[in-house]
PDB file of C-alpha atoms in Angstrom:
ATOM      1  CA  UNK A  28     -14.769  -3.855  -3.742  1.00  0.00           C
ATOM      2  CA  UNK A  29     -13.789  -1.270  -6.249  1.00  0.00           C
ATOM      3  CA  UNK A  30     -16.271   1.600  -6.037  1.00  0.00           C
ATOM      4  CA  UNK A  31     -19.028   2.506  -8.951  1.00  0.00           C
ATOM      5  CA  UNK A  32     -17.501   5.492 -10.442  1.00  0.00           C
ATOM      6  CA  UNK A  33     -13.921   4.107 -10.878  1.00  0.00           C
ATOM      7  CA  UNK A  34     -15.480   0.994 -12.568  1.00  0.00           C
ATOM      8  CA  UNK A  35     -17.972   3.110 -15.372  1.00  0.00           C
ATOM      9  CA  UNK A  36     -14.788   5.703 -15.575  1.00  0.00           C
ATOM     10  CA  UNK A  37     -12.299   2.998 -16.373  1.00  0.00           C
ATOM     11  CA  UNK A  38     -15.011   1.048 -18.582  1.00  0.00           C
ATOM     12  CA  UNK A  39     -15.547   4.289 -20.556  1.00  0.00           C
ATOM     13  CA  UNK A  40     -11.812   5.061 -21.123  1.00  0.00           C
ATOM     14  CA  UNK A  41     -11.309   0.846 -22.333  1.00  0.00           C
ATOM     15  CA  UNK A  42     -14.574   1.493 -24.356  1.00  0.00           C
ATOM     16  CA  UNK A  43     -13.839   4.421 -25.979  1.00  0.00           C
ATOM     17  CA  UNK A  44     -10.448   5.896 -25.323  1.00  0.00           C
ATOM     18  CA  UNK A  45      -8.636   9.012 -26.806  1.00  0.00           C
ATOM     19  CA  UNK A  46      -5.946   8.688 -28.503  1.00  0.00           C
ATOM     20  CA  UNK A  47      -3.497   9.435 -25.955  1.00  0.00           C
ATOM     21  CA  UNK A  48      -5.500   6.995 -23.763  1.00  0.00           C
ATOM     22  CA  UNK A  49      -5.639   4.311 -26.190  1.00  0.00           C
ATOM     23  CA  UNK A  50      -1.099   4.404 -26.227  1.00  0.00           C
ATOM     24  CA  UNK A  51      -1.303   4.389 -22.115  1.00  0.00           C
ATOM     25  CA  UNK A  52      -3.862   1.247 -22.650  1.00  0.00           C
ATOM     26  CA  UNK A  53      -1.372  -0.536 -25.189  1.00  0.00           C
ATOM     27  CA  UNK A  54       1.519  -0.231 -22.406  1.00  0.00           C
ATOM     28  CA  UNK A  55      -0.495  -1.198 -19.305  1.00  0.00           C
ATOM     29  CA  UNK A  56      -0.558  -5.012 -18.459  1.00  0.00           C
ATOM     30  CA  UNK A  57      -3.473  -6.490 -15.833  1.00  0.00           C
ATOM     31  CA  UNK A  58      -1.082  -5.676 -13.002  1.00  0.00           C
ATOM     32  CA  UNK A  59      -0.920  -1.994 -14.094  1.00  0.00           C
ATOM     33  CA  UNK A  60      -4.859  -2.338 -14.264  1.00  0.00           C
ATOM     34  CA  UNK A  61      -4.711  -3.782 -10.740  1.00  0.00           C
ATOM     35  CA  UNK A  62      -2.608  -1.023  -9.563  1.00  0.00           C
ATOM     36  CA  UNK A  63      -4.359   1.863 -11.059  1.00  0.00           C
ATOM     37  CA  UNK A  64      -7.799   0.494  -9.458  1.00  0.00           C
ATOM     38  CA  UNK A  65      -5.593  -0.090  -6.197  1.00  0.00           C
ATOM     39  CA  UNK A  66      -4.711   3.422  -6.331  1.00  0.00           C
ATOM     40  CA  UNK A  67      -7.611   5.321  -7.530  1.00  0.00           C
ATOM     41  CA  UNK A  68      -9.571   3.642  -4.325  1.00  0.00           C
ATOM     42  CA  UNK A  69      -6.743   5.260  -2.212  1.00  0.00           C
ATOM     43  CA  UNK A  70      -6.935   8.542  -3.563  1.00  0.00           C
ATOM     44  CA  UNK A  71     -10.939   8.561  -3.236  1.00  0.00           C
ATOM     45  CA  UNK A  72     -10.522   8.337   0.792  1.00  0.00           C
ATOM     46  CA  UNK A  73      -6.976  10.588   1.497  1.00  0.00           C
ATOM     47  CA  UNK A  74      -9.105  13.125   3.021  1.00  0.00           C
ATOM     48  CA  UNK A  75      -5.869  15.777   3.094  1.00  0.00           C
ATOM     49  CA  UNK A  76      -2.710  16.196   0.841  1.00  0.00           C
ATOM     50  CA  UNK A  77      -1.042  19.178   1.662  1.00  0.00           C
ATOM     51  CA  UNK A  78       1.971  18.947   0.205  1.00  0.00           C
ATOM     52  CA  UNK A  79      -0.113  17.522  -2.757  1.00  0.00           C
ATOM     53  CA  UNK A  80       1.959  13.916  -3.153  1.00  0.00           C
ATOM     54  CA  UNK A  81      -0.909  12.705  -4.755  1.00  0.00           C
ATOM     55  CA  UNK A  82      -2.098  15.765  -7.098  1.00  0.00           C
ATOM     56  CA  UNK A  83      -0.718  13.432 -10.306  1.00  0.00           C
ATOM     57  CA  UNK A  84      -2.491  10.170  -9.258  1.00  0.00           C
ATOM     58  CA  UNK A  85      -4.868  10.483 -12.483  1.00  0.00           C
ATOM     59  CA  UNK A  86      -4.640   9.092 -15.987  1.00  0.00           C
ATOM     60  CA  UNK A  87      -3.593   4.790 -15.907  1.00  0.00           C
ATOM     61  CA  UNK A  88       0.439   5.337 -16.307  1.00  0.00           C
ATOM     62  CA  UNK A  89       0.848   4.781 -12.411  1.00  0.00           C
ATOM     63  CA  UNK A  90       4.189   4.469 -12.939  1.00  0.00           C
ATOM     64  CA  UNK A  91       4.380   7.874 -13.114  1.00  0.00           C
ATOM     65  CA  UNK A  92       2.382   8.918  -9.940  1.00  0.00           C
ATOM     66  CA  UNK A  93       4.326  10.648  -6.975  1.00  0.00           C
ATOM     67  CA  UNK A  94       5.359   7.655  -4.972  1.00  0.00           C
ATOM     68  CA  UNK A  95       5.010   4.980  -6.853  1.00  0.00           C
ATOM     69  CA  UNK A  96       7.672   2.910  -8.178  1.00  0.00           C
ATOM     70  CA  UNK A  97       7.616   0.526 -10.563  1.00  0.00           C
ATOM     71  CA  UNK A  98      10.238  -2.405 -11.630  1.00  0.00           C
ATOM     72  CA  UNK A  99      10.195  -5.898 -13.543  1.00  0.00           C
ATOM     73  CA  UNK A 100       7.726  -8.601 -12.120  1.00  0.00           C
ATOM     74  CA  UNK A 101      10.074 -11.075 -10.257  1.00  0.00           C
ATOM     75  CA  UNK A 102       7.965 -13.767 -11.977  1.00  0.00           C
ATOM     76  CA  UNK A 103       8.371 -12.528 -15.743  1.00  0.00           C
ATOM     77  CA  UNK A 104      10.892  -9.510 -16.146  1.00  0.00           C
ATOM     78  CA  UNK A 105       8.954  -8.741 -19.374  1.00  0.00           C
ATOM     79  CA  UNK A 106       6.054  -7.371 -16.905  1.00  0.00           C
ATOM     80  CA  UNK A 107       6.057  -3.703 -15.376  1.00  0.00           C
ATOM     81  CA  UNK A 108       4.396  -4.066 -12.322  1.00  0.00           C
ATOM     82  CA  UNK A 109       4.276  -1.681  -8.860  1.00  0.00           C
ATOM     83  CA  UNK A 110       6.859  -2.744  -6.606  1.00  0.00           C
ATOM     84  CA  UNK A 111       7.298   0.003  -3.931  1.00  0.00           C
ATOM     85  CA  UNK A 112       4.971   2.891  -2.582  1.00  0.00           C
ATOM     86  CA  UNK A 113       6.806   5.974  -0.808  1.00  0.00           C
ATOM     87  CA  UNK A 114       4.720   8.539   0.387  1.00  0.00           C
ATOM     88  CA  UNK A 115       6.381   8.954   3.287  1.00  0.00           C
ATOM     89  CA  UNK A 116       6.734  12.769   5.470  1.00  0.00           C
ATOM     90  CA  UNK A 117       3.553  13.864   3.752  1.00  0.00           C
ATOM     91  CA  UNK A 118       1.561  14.725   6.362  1.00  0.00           C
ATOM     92  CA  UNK A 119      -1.394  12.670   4.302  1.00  0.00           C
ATOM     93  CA  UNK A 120      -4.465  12.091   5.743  1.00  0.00           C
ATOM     94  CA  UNK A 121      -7.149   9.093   5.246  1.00  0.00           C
ATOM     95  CA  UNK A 122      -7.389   5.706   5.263  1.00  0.00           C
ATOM     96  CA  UNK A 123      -6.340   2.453   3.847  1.00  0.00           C
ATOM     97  CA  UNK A 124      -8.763   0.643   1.369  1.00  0.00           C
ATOM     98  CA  UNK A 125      -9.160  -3.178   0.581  1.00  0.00           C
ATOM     99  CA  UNK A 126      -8.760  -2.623  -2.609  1.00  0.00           C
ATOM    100  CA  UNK A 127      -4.339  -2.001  -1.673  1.00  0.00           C
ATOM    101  CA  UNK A 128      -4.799  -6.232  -1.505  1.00  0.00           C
ATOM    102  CA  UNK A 129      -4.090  -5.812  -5.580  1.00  0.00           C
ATOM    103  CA  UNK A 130      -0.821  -4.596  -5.790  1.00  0.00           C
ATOM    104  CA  UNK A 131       0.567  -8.005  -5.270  1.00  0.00           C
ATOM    105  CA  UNK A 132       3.914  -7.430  -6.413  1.00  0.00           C
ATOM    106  CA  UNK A 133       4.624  -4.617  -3.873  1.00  0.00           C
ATOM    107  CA  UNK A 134       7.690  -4.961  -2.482  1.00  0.00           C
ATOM    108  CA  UNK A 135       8.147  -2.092  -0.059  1.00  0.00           C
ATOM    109  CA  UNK A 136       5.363   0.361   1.376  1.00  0.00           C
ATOM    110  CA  UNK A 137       6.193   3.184   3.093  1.00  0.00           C
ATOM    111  CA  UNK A 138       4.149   5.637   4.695  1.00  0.00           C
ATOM    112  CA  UNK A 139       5.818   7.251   7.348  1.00  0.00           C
ATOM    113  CA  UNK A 140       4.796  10.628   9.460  1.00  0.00           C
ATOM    114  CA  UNK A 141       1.200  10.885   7.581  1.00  0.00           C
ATOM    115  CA  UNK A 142      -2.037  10.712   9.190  1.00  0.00           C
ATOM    116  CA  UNK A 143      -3.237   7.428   8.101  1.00  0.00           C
ATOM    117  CA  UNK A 144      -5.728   6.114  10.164  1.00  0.00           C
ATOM    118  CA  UNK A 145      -7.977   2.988  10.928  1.00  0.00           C
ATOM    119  CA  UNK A 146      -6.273  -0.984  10.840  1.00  0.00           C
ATOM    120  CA  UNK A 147      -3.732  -2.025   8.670  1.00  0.00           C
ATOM    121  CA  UNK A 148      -6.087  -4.084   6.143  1.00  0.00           C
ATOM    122  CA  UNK A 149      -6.649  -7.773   5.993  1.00  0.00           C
ATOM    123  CA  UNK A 150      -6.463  -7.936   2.181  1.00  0.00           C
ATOM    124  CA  UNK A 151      -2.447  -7.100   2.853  1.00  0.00           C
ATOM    125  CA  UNK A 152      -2.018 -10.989   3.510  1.00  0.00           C
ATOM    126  CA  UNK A 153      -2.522 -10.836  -0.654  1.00  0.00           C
ATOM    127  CA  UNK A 154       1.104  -9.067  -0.754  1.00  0.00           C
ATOM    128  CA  UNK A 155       2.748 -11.887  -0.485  1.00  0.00           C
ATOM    129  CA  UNK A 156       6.349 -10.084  -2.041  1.00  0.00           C
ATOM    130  CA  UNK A 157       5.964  -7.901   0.797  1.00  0.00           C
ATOM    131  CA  UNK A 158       9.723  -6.877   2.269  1.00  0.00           C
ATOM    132  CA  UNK A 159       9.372  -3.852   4.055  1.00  0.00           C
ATOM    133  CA  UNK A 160       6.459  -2.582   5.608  1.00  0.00           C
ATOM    134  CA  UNK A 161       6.793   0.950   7.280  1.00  0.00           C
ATOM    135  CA  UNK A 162       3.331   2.536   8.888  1.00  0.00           C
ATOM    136  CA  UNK A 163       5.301   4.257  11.351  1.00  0.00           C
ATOM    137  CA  UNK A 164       4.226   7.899  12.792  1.00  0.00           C
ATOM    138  CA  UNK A 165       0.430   7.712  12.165  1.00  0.00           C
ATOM    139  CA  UNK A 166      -2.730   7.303  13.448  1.00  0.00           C
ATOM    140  CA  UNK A 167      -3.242   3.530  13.032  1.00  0.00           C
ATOM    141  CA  UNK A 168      -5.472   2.053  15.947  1.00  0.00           C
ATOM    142  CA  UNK A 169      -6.462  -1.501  16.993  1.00  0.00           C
ATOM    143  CA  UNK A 170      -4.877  -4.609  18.128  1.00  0.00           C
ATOM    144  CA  UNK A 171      -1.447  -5.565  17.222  1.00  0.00           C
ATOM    145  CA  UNK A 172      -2.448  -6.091  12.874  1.00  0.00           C
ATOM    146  CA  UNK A 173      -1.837  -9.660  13.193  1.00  0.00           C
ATOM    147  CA  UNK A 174      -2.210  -9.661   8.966  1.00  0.00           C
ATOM    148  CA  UNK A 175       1.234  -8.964   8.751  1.00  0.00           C
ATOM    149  CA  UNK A 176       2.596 -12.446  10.173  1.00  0.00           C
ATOM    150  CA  UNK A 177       1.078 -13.863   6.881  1.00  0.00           C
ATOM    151  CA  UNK A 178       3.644 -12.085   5.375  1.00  0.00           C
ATOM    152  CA  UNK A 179       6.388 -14.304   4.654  1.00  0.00           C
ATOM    153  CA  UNK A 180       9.025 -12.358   3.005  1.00  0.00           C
ATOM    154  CA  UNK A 181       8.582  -9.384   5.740  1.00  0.00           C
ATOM    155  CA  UNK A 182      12.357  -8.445   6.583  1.00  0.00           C
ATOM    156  CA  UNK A 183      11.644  -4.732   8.044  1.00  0.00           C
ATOM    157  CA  UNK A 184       8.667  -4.131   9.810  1.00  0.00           C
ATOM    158  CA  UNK A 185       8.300  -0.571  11.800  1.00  0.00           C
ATOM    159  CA  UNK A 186       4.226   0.125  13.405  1.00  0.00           C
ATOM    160  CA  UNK A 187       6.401   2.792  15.911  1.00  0.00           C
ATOM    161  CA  UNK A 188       4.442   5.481  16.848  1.00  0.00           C
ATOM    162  CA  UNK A 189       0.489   4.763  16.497  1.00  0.00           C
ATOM    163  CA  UNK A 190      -2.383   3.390  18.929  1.00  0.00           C
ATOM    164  CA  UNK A 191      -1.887  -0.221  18.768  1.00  0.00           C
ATOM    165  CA  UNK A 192      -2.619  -1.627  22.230  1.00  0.00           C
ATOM    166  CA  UNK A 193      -2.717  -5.395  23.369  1.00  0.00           C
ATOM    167  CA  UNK A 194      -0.468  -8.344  23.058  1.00  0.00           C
ATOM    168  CA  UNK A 195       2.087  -8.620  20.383  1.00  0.00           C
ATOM    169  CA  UNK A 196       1.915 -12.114  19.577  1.00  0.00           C
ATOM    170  CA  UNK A 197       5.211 -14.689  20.107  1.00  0.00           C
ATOM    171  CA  UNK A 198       4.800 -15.559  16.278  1.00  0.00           C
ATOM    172  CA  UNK A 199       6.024 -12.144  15.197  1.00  0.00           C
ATOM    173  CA  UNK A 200       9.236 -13.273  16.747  1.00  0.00           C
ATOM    174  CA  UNK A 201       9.701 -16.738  14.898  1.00  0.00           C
ATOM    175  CA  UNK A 202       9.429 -14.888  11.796  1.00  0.00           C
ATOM    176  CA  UNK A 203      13.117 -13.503  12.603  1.00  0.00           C
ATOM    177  CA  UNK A 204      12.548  -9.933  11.041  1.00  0.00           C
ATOM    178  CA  UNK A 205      15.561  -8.022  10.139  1.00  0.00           C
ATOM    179  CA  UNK A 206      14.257  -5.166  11.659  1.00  0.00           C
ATOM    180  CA  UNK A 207      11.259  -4.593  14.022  1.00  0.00           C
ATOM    181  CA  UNK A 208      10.142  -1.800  15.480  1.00  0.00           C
ATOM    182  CA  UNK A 209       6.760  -1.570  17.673  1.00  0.00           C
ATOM    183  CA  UNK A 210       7.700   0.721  20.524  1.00  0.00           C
ATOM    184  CA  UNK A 211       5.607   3.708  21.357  1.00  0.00           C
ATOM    185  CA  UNK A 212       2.127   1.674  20.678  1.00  0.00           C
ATOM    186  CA  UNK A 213       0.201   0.703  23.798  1.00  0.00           C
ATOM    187  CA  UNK A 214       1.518  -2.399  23.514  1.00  0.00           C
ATOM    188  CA  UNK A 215       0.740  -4.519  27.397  1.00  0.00           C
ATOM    189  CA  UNK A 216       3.039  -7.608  26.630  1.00  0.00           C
ATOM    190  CA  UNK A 217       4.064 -10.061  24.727  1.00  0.00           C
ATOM    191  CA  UNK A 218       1.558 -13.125  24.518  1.00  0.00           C
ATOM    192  CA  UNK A 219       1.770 -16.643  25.842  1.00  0.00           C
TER     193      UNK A 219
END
């Protein structure tokens, strides 16, 4: 759920927008919208940036936000949409919100050697363009995040390095991932 103040904020700036804003409203399309709430809920719980990757994450032209790359919709190439996040080597801090489920055209997210922490979110299942998913070198905790084996294009998958304990599920395998990396979790076995 996107919180309060993003909502009035972004309801002021459609309701009465500068100038400037109004020419960044004319090129964003609902995905961009999408994104831009996506994003803003992510920057309201990084708790540290010191090497300040996410100091431009303001204004709606996310395309232009450290990290964030945008392409062509695979659907309609006449659609800018948010296909890859790269934030890795920040040393970020925080945590994941729900609200990440919106950028549905993401392609790749990496966010290796931060300090992410909590689950990797069950509103992920919603990216279903998904093709590499790297959350290694954080502080991710939990069972094995079973969300990802709804993930259907998932090629590269790397959870190395966090505090995922448990089984790793037999299904993870039958998805025949081009590369998968879960060592140095505390993993006990595969399951039955």
């Amino acid at each position: 759920m996107m919180n309060l103040h993003l909502s009035l904020g972004l309801f002021f700036v459609l309701i009465f927008p500068s100038s400037s804003q109004q020419a960044s409203l004319d090129l964003l399309n609902p995905r961009l919208l999408k994104a831009f709430d996506a994003l803003q809920a992510w920057k309201h719980v990084i708790v540290s940036d010191p090497k300040n990757f996410t100091s431009n994450w303001y204004g709606l032209d996310v395309c232009n936000y450290n990290g964030v790359y945008c392409a062509p919709a695979r659907d309609d190439r006449h659609i800018i949409t948010v296909a890859g996040i790269d934030l890795n080597h920040g040393n970020i801090g925080g945590s994941l919100p729900e609200e990440l489920g919106l950028l549905t055209d993401l392609a790749v997210f990496h966010i290796n050697s931060n300090r992410f922490c909590g689950t990797i979110l069950k509103s992920f299942q919603n990216l279903r363009l998904l093709y590499e998913l790297d959350v290694s070198n954080n502080l991710f905790a939990g069972q094995f995040p079973e969300v990802v084996l709804c993930l259907s294009s998932l090629k590269f998958l790397d959870i190395r390095y966090n505090d995922f304990k448990g089984d790793v599920p037999n299904k993870l395998f039958d998805m025949k991932p081009d590369a998968l990396f879960i060592n140095n979790n505390k993993f006990a076995s595969l399951a039955k």
